Amino acid sequence: MAENRSGETVGNAWVGPDPGQASGSESSAWLYDINVFKPFRRLGYGSAILTAAEALISSEGKTALGLNVVGDNEAAIALYHRKGYEVASMSMRKST
């Protein structure tokens, strides 16, 4: 859970083991979910929550944080690019 200085809950993040890593070879973590609640969006909380998640995994000796993002979530994609994330894989689909 993430709170602002007034003690209001502004969002949350769920970080855990990287599902793509074999057991015993755990140098990276995975960001399963990150949320900034609607009234608090576009105020820098997403960046702050992501920074806190990165600090947490770093303090645990992890060297990388992976995540998935929906292709049309432009705000999230922009945030991840600003924070230095790069595309590691891509999945595409066409409805017929």
C-alpha atoms as a printed R data frame, in Angstrom:
   type eleno elety resid chain resno       x       y       z
1  ATOM     1    CA   MET     A     1   0.000   0.000   0.000
2  ATOM     2    CA   ALA     A     2   1.190   3.515  -0.736
3  ATOM     3    CA   GLU     A     3   0.126   6.538   1.279
4  ATOM     4    CA   ASN     A     4   0.616  10.248   0.768
5  ATOM     5    CA   ARG     A     5   1.790  12.631   3.492
6  ATOM     6    CA   SER     A     6  -1.796  13.052   4.681
7  ATOM     7    CA   GLY     A     7  -2.099   9.315   5.296
8  ATOM     8    CA   GLU     A     8  -4.481   8.722   2.383
9  ATOM     9    CA   THR     A     9  -3.980   5.455   0.503
10 ATOM    10    CA   VAL     A    10  -3.074   6.518  -3.043
11 ATOM    11    CA   GLY     A    11  -2.210   3.174  -4.601
12 ATOM    12    CA   ASN     A    12  -0.440  -0.139  -4.217
13 ATOM    13    CA   ALA     A    13   2.021  -2.530  -5.778
14 ATOM    14    CA   TRP     A    14   2.471  -6.291  -5.747
15 ATOM    15    CA   VAL     A    15   6.067  -7.460  -6.177
16 ATOM    16    CA   GLY     A    16   7.205 -11.084  -6.025
17 ATOM    17    CA   PRO     A    17   9.461 -13.698  -7.552
18 ATOM    18    CA   ASP     A    18  10.141 -13.508 -11.283
19 ATOM    19    CA   PRO     A    19   8.007 -16.294 -12.821
20 ATOM    20    CA   GLY     A    20  10.499 -16.671 -15.656
21 ATOM    21    CA   GLN     A    21  13.387 -17.675 -13.421
22 ATOM    22    CA   ALA     A    22  14.268 -21.184 -12.370
23 ATOM    23    CA   SER     A    23  14.098 -21.899  -8.656
24 ATOM    24    CA   GLY     A    24  17.382 -21.143  -6.935
25 ATOM    25    CA   SER     A    25  18.416 -18.600  -9.596
26 ATOM    26    CA   GLU     A    26  16.534 -15.631  -8.238
27 ATOM    27    CA   SER     A    27  18.393 -12.486  -9.277
28 ATOM    28    CA   SER     A    28  15.285 -10.669 -10.475
29 ATOM    29    CA   ALA     A    29  11.804  -9.884  -9.191
30 ATOM    30    CA   TRP     A    30   8.486  -9.294 -10.938
31 ATOM    31    CA   LEU     A    31   6.027  -6.408 -10.638
32 ATOM    32    CA   TYR     A    32   2.720  -8.259 -10.825
33 ATOM    33    CA   ASP     A    33   0.519  -5.223 -10.309
34 ATOM    34    CA   ILE     A    34   0.807  -1.492  -9.672
35 ATOM    35    CA   ASN     A    35  -2.115   0.856  -9.137
36 ATOM    36    CA   VAL     A    36  -2.607   4.536  -8.509
37 ATOM    37    CA   PHE     A    37  -6.174   5.225  -7.488
38 ATOM    38    CA   LYS     A    38  -8.080   7.534  -9.827
39 ATOM    39    CA   PRO     A    39  -8.169  10.725  -7.682
40 ATOM    40    CA   PHE     A    40  -4.370  10.564  -7.315
41 ATOM    41    CA   ARG     A    41  -3.301   9.900 -10.902
42 ATOM    42    CA   ARG     A    42  -0.938  12.240 -12.782
43 ATOM    43    CA   LEU     A    43   0.523  13.542  -9.480
44 ATOM    44    CA   GLY     A    44   3.763  11.520  -9.439
45 ATOM    45    CA   TYR     A    45   2.551   8.681  -7.236
46 ATOM    46    CA   GLY     A    46   3.083   6.020  -9.907
47 ATOM    47    CA   SER     A    47   6.714   7.013 -10.207
48 ATOM    48    CA   ALA     A    48   7.094   7.065  -6.414
49 ATOM    49    CA   ILE     A    49   5.503   3.620  -6.011
50 ATOM    50    CA   LEU     A    50   7.728   2.199  -8.750
51 ATOM    51    CA   THR     A    51  10.820   3.748  -7.136
52 ATOM    52    CA   ALA     A    52   9.842   2.190  -3.788
53 ATOM    53    CA   ALA     A    53   9.386  -1.230  -5.431
54 ATOM    54    CA   GLU     A    54  12.802  -0.931  -7.083
55 ATOM    55    CA   ALA     A    55  14.401   0.022  -3.754
56 ATOM    56    CA   LEU     A    56  12.743  -2.930  -2.047
57 ATOM    57    CA   ILE     A    57  13.969  -5.514  -4.535
58 ATOM    58    CA   SER     A    58  17.427  -3.945  -4.579
59 ATOM    59    CA   SER     A    59  17.626  -4.189  -0.779
60 ATOM    60    CA   GLU     A    60  16.867  -7.905  -1.177
61 ATOM    61    CA   GLY     A    61  19.809  -8.342  -3.562
62 ATOM    62    CA   LYS     A    62  17.768  -8.488  -6.763
63 ATOM    63    CA   THR     A    63  19.359  -6.967  -9.847
64 ATOM    64    CA   ALA     A    64  16.320  -6.556 -12.121
65 ATOM    65    CA   LEU     A    65  12.574  -5.932 -12.005
66 ATOM    66    CA   GLY     A    66  10.365  -7.243 -14.810
67 ATOM    67    CA   LEU     A    67   6.743  -6.459 -15.595
68 ATOM    68    CA   ASN     A    68   4.016  -6.730 -18.201
69 ATOM    69    CA   VAL     A    69   2.027  -3.786 -19.488
70 ATOM    70    CA   VAL     A    70  -1.053  -3.754 -21.698
71 ATOM    71    CA   GLY     A    71  -0.180  -2.318 -25.119
72 ATOM    72    CA   ASP     A    72  -2.773   0.465 -25.048
73 ATOM    73    CA   ASN     A    73  -1.908   1.712 -21.537
74 ATOM    74    CA   GLU     A    74  -0.023   4.738 -22.821
75 ATOM    75    CA   ALA     A    75   0.343   6.398 -19.405
76 ATOM    76    CA   ALA     A    76   1.955   3.303 -17.879
77 ATOM    77    CA   ILE     A    77   4.197   2.753 -20.899
78 ATOM    78    CA   ALA     A    78   5.376   6.366 -20.712
79 ATOM    79    CA   LEU     A    79   6.105   5.979 -16.992
80 ATOM    80    CA   TYR     A    80   8.144   2.820 -17.551
81 ATOM    81    CA   HIS     A    81  10.125   4.442 -20.367
82 ATOM    82    CA   ARG     A    82  10.864   7.478 -18.176
83 ATOM    83    CA   LYS     A    83  12.087   5.141 -15.437
84 ATOM    84    CA   GLY     A    84  14.467   3.354 -17.846
85 ATOM    85    CA   TYR     A    85  12.504   0.197 -18.644
86 ATOM    86    CA   GLU     A    86  12.983  -1.351 -22.077
87 ATOM    87    CA   VAL     A    87  10.874  -3.791 -24.069
88 ATOM    88    CA   ALA     A    88  12.096  -7.314 -23.338
89 ATOM    89    CA   SER     A    89   9.402  -9.227 -25.233
90 ATOM    90    CA   MET     A    90   6.233  -8.467 -27.137
91 ATOM    91    CA   SER     A    91   3.009 -10.359 -27.701
92 ATOM    92    CA   MET     A    92   0.575  -9.433 -30.452
93 ATOM    93    CA   ARG     A    93  -2.914 -10.547 -31.425
94 ATOM    94    CA   LYS     A    94  -5.416  -9.917 -34.185
95 ATOM    95    CA   SER     A    95  -9.130 -10.456 -33.761
96 ATOM    96    CA   THR     A    96 -10.801 -11.960 -36.818
